[in-house]
Structure formats: structure tokens, C-alpha cells
CSV table of C-alpha atoms and ligand atoms in Angstrom, one decimal:
chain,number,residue,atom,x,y,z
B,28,UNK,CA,102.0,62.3,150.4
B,29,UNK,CA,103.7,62.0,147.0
B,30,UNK,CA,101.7,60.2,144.8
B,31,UNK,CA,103.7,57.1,143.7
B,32,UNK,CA,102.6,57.4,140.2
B,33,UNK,CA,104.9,60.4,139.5
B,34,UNK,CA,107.9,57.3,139.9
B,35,UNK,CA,106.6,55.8,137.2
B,36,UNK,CA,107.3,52.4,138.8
B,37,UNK,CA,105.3,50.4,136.0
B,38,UNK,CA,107.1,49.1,133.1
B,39,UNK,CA,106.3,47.9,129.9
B,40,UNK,CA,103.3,50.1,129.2
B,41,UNK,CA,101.8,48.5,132.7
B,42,UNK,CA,99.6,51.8,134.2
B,43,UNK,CA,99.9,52.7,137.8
B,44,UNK,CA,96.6,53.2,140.0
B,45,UNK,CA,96.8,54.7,143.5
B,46,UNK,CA,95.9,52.6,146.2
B,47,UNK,CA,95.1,54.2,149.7
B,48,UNK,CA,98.0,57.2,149.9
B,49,UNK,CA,101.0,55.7,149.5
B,50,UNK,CA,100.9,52.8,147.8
B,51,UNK,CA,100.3,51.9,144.0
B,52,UNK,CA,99.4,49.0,142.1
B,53,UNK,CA,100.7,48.2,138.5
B,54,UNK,CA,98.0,46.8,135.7
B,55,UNK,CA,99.6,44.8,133.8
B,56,UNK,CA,96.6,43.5,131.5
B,57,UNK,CA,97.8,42.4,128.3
B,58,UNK,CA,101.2,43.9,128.4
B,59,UNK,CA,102.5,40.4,128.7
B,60,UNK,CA,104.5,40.8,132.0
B,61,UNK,CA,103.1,40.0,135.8
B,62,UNK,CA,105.1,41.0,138.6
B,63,UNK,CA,104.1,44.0,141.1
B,64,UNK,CA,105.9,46.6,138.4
B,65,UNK,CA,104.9,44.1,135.6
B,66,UNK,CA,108.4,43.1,134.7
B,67,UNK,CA,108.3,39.5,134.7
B,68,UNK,CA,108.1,38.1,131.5
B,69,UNK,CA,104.7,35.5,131.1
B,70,UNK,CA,105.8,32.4,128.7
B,71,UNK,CA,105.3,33.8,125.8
B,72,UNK,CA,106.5,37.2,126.1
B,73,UNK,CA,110.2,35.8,126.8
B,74,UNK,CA,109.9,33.8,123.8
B,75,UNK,CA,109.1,36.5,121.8
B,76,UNK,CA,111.7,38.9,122.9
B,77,UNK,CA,114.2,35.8,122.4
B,78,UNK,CA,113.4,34.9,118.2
B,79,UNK,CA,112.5,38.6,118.0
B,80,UNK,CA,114.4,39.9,115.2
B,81,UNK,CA,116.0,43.6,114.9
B,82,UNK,CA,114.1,46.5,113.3
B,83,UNK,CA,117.4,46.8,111.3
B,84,UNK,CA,116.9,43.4,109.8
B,85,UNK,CA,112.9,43.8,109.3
B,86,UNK,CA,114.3,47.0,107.3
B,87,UNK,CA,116.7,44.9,105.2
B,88,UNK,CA,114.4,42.5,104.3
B,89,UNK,CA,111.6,44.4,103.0
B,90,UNK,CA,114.2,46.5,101.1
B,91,UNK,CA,115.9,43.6,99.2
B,92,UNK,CA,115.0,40.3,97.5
B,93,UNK,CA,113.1,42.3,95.5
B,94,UNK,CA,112.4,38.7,93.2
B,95,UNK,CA,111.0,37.1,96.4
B,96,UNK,CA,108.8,39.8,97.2
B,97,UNK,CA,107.6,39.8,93.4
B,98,UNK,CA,106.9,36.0,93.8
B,99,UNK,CA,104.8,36.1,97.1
B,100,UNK,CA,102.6,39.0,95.4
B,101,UNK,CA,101.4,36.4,93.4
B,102,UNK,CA,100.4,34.0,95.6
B,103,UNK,CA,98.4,33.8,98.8
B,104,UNK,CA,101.4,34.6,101.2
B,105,UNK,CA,100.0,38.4,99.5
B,106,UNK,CA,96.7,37.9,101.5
B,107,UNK,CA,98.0,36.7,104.6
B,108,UNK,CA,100.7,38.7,105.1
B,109,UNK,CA,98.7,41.7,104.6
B,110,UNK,CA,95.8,40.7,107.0
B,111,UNK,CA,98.7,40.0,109.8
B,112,UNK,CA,99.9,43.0,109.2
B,113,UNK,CA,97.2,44.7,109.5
B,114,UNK,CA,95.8,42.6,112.2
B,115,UNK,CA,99.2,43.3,114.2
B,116,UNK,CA,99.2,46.9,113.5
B,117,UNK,CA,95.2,47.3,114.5
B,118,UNK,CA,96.3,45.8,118.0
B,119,UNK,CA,99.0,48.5,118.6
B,120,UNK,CA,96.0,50.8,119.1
B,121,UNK,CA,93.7,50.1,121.7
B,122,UNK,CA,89.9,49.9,121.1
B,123,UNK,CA,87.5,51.1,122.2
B,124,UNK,CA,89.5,54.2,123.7
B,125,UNK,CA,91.2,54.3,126.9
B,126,UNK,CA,92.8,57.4,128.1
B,127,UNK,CA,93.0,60.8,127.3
B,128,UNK,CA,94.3,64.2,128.4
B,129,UNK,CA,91.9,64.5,131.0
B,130,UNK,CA,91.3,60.8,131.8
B,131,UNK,CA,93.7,58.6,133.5
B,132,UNK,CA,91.4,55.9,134.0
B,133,UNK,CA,89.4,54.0,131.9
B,134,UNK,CA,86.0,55.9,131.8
B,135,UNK,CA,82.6,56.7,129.6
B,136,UNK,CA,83.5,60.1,129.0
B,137,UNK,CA,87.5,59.2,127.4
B,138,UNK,CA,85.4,56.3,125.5
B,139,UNK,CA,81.9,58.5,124.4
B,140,UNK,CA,83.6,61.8,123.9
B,141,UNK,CA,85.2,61.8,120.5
B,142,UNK,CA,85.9,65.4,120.7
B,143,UNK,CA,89.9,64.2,122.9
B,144,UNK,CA,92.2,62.7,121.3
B,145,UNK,CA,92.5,59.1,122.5
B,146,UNK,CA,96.2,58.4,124.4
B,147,UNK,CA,97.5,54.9,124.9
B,148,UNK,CA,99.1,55.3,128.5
B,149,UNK,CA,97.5,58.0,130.7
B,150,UNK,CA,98.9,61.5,131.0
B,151,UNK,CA,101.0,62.3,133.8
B,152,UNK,CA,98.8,62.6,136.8
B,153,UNK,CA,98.3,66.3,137.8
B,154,UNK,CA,100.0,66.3,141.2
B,155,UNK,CA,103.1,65.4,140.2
B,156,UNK,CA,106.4,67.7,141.2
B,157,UNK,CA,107.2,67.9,137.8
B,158,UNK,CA,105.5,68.0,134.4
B,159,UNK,CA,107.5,64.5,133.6
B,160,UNK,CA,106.6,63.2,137.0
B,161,UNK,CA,109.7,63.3,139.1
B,162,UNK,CA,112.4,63.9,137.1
B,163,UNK,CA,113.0,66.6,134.1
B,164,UNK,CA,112.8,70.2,135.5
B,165,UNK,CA,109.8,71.7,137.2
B,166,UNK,CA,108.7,73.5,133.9
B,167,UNK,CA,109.0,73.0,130.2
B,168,UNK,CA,111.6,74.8,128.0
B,169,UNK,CA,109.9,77.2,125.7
B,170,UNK,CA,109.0,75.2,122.6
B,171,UNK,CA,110.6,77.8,120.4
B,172,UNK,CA,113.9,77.3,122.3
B,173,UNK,CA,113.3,74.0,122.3
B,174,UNK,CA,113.1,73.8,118.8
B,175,UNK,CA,115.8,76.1,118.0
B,176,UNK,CA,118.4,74.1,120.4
B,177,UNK,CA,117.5,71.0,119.4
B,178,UNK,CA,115.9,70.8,115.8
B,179,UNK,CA,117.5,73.6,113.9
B,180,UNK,CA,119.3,72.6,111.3
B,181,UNK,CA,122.9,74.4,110.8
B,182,UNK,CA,124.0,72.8,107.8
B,183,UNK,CA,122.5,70.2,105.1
B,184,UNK,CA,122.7,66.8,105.5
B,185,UNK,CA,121.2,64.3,102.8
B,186,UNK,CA,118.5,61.7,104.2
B,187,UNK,CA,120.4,58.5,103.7
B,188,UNK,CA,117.7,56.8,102.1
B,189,UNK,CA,117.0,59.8,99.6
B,190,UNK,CA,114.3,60.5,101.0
B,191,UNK,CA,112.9,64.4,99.3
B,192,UNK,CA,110.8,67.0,100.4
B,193,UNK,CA,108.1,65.1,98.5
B,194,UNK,CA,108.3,62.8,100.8
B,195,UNK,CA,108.0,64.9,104.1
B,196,UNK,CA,105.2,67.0,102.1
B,197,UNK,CA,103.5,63.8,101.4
B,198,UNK,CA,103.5,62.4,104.9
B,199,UNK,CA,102.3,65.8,106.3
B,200,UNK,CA,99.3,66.3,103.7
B,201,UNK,CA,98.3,62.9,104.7
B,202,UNK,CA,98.1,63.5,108.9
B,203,UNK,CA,96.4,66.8,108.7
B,204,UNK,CA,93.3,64.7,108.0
B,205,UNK,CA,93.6,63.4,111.2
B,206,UNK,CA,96.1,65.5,113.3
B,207,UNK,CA,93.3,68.4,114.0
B,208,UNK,CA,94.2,70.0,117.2
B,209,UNK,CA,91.0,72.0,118.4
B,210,UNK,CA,92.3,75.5,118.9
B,211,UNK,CA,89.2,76.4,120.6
B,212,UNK,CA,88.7,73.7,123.2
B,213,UNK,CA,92.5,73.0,123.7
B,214,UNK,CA,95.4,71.0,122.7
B,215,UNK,CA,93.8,67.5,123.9
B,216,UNK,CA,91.0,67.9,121.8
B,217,UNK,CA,90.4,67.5,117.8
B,218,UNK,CA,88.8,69.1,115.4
B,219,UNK,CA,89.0,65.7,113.1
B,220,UNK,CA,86.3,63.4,114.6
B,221,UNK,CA,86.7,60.6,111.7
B,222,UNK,CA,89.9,60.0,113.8
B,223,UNK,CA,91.7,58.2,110.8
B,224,UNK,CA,91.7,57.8,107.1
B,225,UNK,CA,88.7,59.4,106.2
B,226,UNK,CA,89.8,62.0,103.8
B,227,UNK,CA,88.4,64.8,105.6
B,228,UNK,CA,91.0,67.3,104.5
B,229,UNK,CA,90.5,66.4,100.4
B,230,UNK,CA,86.5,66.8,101.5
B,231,UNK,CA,86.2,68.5,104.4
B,232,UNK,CA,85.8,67.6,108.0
B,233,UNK,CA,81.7,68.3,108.0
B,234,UNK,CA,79.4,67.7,105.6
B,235,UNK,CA,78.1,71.6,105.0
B,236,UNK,CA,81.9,72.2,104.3
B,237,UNK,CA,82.1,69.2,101.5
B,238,UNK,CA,79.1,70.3,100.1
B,239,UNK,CA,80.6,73.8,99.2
B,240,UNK,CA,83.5,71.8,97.7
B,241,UNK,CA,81.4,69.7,95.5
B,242,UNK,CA,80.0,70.8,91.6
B,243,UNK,CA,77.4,68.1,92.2
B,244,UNK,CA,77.8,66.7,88.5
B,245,UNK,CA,78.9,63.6,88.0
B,246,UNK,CA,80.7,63.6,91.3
B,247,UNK,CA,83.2,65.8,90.7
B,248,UNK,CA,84.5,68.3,92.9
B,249,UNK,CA,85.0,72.1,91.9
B,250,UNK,CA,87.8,73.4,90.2
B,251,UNK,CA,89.5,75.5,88.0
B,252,UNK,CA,91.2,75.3,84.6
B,253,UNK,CA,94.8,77.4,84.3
B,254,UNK,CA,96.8,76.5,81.3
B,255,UNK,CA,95.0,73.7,80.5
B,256,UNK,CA,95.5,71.9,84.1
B,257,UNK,CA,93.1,71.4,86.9
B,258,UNK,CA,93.4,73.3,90.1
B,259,UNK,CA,91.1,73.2,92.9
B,260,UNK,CA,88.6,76.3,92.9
B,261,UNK,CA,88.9,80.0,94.6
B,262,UNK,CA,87.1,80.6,98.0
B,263,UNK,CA,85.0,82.7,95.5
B,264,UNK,CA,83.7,79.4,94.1
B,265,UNK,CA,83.9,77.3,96.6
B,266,UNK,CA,83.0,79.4,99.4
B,267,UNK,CA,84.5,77.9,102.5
B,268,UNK,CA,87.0,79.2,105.3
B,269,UNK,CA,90.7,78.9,104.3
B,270,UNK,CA,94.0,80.1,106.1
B,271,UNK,CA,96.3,82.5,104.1
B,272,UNK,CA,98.9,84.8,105.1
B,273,UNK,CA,97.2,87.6,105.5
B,274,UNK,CA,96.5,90.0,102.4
B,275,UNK,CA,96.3,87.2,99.7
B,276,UNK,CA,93.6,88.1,97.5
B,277,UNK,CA,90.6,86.1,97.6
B,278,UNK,CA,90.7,85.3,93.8
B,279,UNK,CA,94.3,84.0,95.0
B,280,UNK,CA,93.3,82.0,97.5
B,281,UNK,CA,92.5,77.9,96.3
B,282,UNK,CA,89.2,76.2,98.5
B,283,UNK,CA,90.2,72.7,99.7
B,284,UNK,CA,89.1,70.3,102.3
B,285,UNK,CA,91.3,71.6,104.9
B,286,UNK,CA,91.7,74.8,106.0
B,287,UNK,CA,95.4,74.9,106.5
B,288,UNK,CA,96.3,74.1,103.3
B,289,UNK,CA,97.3,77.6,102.0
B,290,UNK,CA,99.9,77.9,104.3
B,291,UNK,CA,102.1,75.3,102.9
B,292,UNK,CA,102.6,75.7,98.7
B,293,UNK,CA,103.6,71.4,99.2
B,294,UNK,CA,100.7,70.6,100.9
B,295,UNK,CA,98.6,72.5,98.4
B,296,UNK,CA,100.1,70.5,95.8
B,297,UNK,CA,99.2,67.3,96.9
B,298,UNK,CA,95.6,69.0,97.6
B,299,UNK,CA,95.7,69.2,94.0
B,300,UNK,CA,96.9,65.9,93.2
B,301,UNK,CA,94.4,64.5,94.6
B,302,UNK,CA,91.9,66.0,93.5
B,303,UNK,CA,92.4,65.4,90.0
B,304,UNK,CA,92.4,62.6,91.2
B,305,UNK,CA,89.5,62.1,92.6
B,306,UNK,CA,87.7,63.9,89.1
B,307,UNK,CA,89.9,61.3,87.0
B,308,UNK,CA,88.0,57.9,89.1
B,309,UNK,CA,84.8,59.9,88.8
B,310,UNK,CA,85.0,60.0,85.2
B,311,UNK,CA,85.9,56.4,84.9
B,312,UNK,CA,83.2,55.2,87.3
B,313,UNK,CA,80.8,57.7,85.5
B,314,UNK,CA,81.5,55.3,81.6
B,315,UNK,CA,81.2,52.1,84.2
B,316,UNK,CA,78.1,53.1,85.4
B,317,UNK,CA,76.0,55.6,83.1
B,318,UNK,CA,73.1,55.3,85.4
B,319,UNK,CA,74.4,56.6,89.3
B,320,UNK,CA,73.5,59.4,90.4
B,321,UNK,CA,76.2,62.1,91.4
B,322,UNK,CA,75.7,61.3,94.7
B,323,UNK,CA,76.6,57.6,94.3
B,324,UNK,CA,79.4,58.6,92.2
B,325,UNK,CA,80.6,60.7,94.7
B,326,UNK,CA,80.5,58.7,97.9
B,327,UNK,CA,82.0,55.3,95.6
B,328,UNK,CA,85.2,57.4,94.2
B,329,UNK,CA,85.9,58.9,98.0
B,330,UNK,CA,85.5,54.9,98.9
B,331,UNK,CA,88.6,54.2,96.0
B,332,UNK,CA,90.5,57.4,97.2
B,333,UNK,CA,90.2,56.3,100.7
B,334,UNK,CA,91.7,53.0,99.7
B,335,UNK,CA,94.2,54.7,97.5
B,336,UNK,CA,95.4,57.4,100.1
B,337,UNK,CA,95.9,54.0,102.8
B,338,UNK,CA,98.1,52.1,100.2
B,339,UNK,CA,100.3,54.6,99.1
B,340,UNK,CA,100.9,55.0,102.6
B,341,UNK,CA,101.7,51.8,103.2
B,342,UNK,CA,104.0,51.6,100.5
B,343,UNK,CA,105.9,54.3,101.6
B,344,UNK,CA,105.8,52.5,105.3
B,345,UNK,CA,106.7,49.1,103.5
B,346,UNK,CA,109.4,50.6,101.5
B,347,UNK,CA,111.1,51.8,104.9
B,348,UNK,CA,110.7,55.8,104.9
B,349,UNK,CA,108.7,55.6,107.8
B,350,UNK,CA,111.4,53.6,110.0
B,351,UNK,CA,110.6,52.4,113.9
B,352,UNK,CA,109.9,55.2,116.2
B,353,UNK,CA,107.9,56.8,113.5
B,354,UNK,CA,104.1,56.9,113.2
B,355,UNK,CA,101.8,53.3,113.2
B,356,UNK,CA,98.8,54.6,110.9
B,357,UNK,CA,95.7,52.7,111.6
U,2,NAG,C1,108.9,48.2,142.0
U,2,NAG,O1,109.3,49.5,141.8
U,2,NAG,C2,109.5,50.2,143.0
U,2,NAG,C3,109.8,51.7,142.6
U,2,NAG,O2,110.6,51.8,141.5
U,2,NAG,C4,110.7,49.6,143.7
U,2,NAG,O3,111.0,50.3,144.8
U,2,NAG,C5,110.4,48.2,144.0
U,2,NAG,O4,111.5,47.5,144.6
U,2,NAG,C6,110.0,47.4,142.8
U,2,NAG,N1,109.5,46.1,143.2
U,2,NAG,C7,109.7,45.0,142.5
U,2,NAG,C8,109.2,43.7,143.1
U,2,NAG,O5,110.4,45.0,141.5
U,3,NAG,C1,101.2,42.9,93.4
U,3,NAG,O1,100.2,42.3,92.6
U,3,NAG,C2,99.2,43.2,92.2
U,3,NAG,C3,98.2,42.4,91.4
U,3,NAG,O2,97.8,41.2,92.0
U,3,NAG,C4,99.7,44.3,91.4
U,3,NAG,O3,98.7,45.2,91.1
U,3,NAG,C5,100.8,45.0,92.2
U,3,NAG,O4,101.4,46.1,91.4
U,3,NAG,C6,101.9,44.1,92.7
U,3,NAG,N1,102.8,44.8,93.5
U,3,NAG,C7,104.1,44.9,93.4
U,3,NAG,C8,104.9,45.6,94.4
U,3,NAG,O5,104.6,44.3,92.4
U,4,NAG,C1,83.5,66.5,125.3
U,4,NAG,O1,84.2,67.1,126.4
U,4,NAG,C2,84.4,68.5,126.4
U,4,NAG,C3,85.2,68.8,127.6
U,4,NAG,O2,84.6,68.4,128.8
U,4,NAG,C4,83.1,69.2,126.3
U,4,NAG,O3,83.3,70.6,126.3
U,4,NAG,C5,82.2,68.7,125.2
U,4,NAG,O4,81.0,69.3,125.2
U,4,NAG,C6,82.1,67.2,125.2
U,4,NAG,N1,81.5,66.7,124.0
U,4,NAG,C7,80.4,66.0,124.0
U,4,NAG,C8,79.8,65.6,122.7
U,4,NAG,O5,79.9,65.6,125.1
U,5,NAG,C1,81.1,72.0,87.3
U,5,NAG,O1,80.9,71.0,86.3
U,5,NAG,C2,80.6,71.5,85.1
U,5,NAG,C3,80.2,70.4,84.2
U,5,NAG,O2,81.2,69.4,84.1
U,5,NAG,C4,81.8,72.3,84.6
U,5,NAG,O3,81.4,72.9,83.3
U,5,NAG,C5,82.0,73.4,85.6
U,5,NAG,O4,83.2,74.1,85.1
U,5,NAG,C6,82.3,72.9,87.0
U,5,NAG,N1,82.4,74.0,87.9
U,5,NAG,C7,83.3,74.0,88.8
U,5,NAG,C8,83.4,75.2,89.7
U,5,NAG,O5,84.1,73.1,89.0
């Protein structure tokens, strides 16, 4: 028999279960539809999608009436529109876990096991006739083809909003912290268990590894002085496992929380960035508070980088770089 599931006959983000060999059933638990392939509409759904506005109008009004937006920042609208946001975005993500590359179902091991990466709708199930179910062809183009047929660019074409390769530099620095794919255990599996904003890849994603990166004065962490700027430290200093093309010289090569960082000279500069950073609030904290220990001032500055990192992330959301169909960072 042909499992049913491979028709993907459940809508609106409802997940199929077998039943007996044949037949399916749809959960539809809290997508806001009913219905055997949960496409009815409850109450409040079709009211929803009716007063719903457009992302293109969202986009236009965070963009302009700049005077409004200046108004309501001083007010409390500031506070409650930020906890709905938030509120609205937290729900996008279900929690605890459900699914992940292995687990269809809900289960202890897709909730326990923070090692996967968590999915939101279950992978396709594994006897399907094709890798997209049913439909799609019976193997996967070569991602390199892929990417060459589809993604390379031919010519140059400005981003419409202006948007530079700070930007693009900026938003890929900041998902490496938690975009870890495990090369040893496989590609549903990562290597960043904070799973969020945690700042693992300004401190490293274990503690033996952050403790290498730290001067352990004052809070800082290491660096280096070249023409009167601060750098973050050789692996000869900080002596912790970094990724370079092969044959850079170790007194070349710059220690930062992640690894991956000397592949890419943009993401190396915002490694820097924050860095100084992070040795400019410890400084600050440090004529605040004469008394902490560098421990204290430490963990408190990571707390205010932490909450740094997450708003200028926002802003850049708020601002409309990151438009629908992009990434919902929680
Ligand atoms: C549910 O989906 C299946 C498969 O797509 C279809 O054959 C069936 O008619 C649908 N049932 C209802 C009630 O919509
Ligand atoms: C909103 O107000 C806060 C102070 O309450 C200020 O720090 C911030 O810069 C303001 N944001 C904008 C976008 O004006
Ligand atoms: C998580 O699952 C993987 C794959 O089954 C396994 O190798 C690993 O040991 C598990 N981790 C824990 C902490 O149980
Ligand atoms: C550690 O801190 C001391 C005191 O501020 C400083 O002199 C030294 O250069 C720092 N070392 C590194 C590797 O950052």
C-alpha cells in the first residue's frame, strides 16, 4: 500500500497520521481549521483571514509615518506593541519541540534530545515514492547544479531597498550562532545546543572553549592591538580550533567564538565588532561597579550583548530587510 501521507492531503500545517493501511487522519490541533483535511475555517480563523491585511501594507507601514512611530515610542503603545510582538512571534514556534528529522510524531526523544534540530511539520515520511512525497522527481538535483541553475547570478542587480553586503554579512554572523549543522552526526543534528540567541559564536559554544577566549580581567575577552585598534587574538593566544584555508599561518589566523569565522573576511569583521564591543560594556560596567569580580563582569556584559545582538536584529526586521518568507528569529 501507498502510504497516504506522501499526498500530503492535510492543509494548513494540519499533520497526517496513518490509520490502519490505507487510510489517514489529519490533526488539525490549533491550526484553526476542522474538516477531515483541516480546511474548514473555525470562527475565528475566517475572520482573521478576512480584516487580515497584506504583508505589502504591514511593510508600508512600518516604513513610513516615521512622526507616528516617534510618538508611540514614547508612550505605552512602545510596551505593548513589543510584548505582542513578541508574544505573536514566540507562538510561530512550537514549544516544547515537536518533530524532527527522525521523528514524525510527537515523542520523548524529538523533545529530550537537543542534539536535532527541532522542525515544525514532520519530515517526509520515509516510504514515500519520492523525496517530496509524490510529486517532484524520484531524486534530488545535485545541490551544486541546483545552485548554479537557479541562484547564480549573471549580472548585477541592486537590492531595491539598498540593502549592502553589510547587511547580508550582518544577517549571516548572527545565524551561525545558532545554525550549527553537526558534521559528525549528520545534517538533522546541531552542534549549537543554546538553540537561539545565546552568543555562542562571539563566546563559544562550550564553556572550555570560552574560557580559552577569555583574559579573565575585568571581563574582557582576549585580543590584540594593530595600529592602535582592537582585534580579537591569534590561535597562538587564544588557543582554540579555527577554520582557515589551508596554509594561513597560525600567527595569521584570529581565535573567535566560532570556528568558521576565518572563512569569511565579513563575518570576521563583525566578530570584531563585537568584540570591542563586548570590552567597551566591560569597561563601563567595570567604573559602575568597582567591586565585581571578572566573572560577574563577564556573565552581566554577555547579558547586555545578548540583548544588544536581539535588538539590532529586530531593527533590521522592523525596518523591513528581512521581508515575509524570510527568517522569524525567536
Ligand atoms: C481530502 O483530501 C483527499 C486527498 O487529497 C481527497 O481525496 C478528499 O476528497 C478530501 N476530503 C475532503 C472532505 O475534503
Ligand atoms: C525609542 O525610545 C527609546 C527611549 O525610551 C530610545 O532609546 C530609542 O532610541 C527610541 N527609538 C526610536 C526608533 O526612536
Ligand atoms: C541524540 O540522538 C542521537 C541520535 O540517535 C544520539 O546519537 C545521541 O547520543 C542522542 N543524545 C543524547 C543526549 O541522548
Ligand atoms: C589581558 O588583559 C591585560 C590587562 O588589561 C592586558 O594587558 C593584556 O594585553 C590582555 N591580554 C590579551 C591576550 O588580551
Amino acid at each position: 500500500y501507498l502510504n497516504p501521507c506522501c499526498y500530503y492531503p492535510c492543509q494548513n500545517k494540519g499533520v497526517c497520521m496513518r490509520v490502519g493501511r490505507e487510510s489517514y487522519e489529519c490533526d488539525c490541533t490549533r491550526t484553526g481549521y476542522f474538516g477531515i483535511n483541516c480546511t474548514l475555517p473555525e470562527f475565528w480563523t475566517r475572520l482573521h483571514v478576512m480584516i487580515k491585511p497584506s504583508p505589502a501594507f504591514y511593510h508600508f507601514i512600518l516604513t513610513h509615518f516615521k512622526w507616528l512611530w516617534n510618538i508611540l515610542n514614547n508612550t505605552f503603545v512602545r510596551d505593548m506593541l513589543m510584548r505582542l510582538v513578541l508574544r505573536v512571534r514566540a507562538n510561530l514556534i512550537p514549544s516544547p519541540p515537536t518533530y524532527n528529522s527522525a521523528y514524525g510524531y510527537i515523542s520523548w526523544e524529538a523533545y529530550s534530545n537537543v542534539s536535532y534540530f527541532t522542525r515544525v511539520l514532520p519530515p517526509v515520511p520515509d516510504d514515500c515514492p519520492t523525496p517530496m512525497g509524490t510529486s517532484g522527481k524520484k531524486q534530488l538535483p545535485d545541490p551544486q547544479l541546483f545552485a548554479e541553475r537557479f541562484l547564480r547570478r549573471q549580472q548585477f542587480v541592486g537590492d531595491p531597498r539598498g540593502t549592502n553586503l553589510m547587511f547580508a554579512f550582518f544577517a549571516q554572523h548572527f545565524t551561525h550562532q545558532f545554525l550549527k549543522t553537526s558534521g559528525k552526526m549528520g545534517h538533522g543534528f546541531t552542534k549549537a545546543l543554546g538553540h537561539g540567541v545565546d552568543l555562542g559564536h562571539l563566546y563559544g559554544d562550550n564553556l572550555e572553549r570560552q574560557h580559552k577566549l577569555r583574559n579573565f580581567t575585568d571581563g574582557k575577552l582576549k585580543y590584540q592591538v594593530v595600529d592602535g585598534e582592537m582585534y580579537p587574538p591569534t590561535v597562538l593566544d587564544a588557543p582554540v580550533h579555527m577554520i582557515y584555508p589551508p596554509g594561513t599561518p597560525k600567527e595569521k589566523q584570529l581565535a573567535v567564538g566560532q570556528e568558521m569565522f576565518g572563512l569569511l573576511p565579513g563575518l570576521m569583521m563583525y566578530a570584531t565588532i563585537w568584540l570591542r564591543e563586548h570590552n567597551r560594556v566591560c569597561d563601563v560596567l567595570k567604573q559602575d561597579h568597582p567591586t565585581w569580580s571578572d566573572e560577574q563582569l563577564f556573565q552581566t556584559a554577555r547579558l547586555i550583548l545578548i540583548g544588544e545582538s536581539s535588538g539590532r536584529t529586530w531593527a533590521l526586521e522592523k525596518a523591513g530587510h528581512w521581508g515575509a518568507g524570510g527568517c522569524h528569529w525567536v
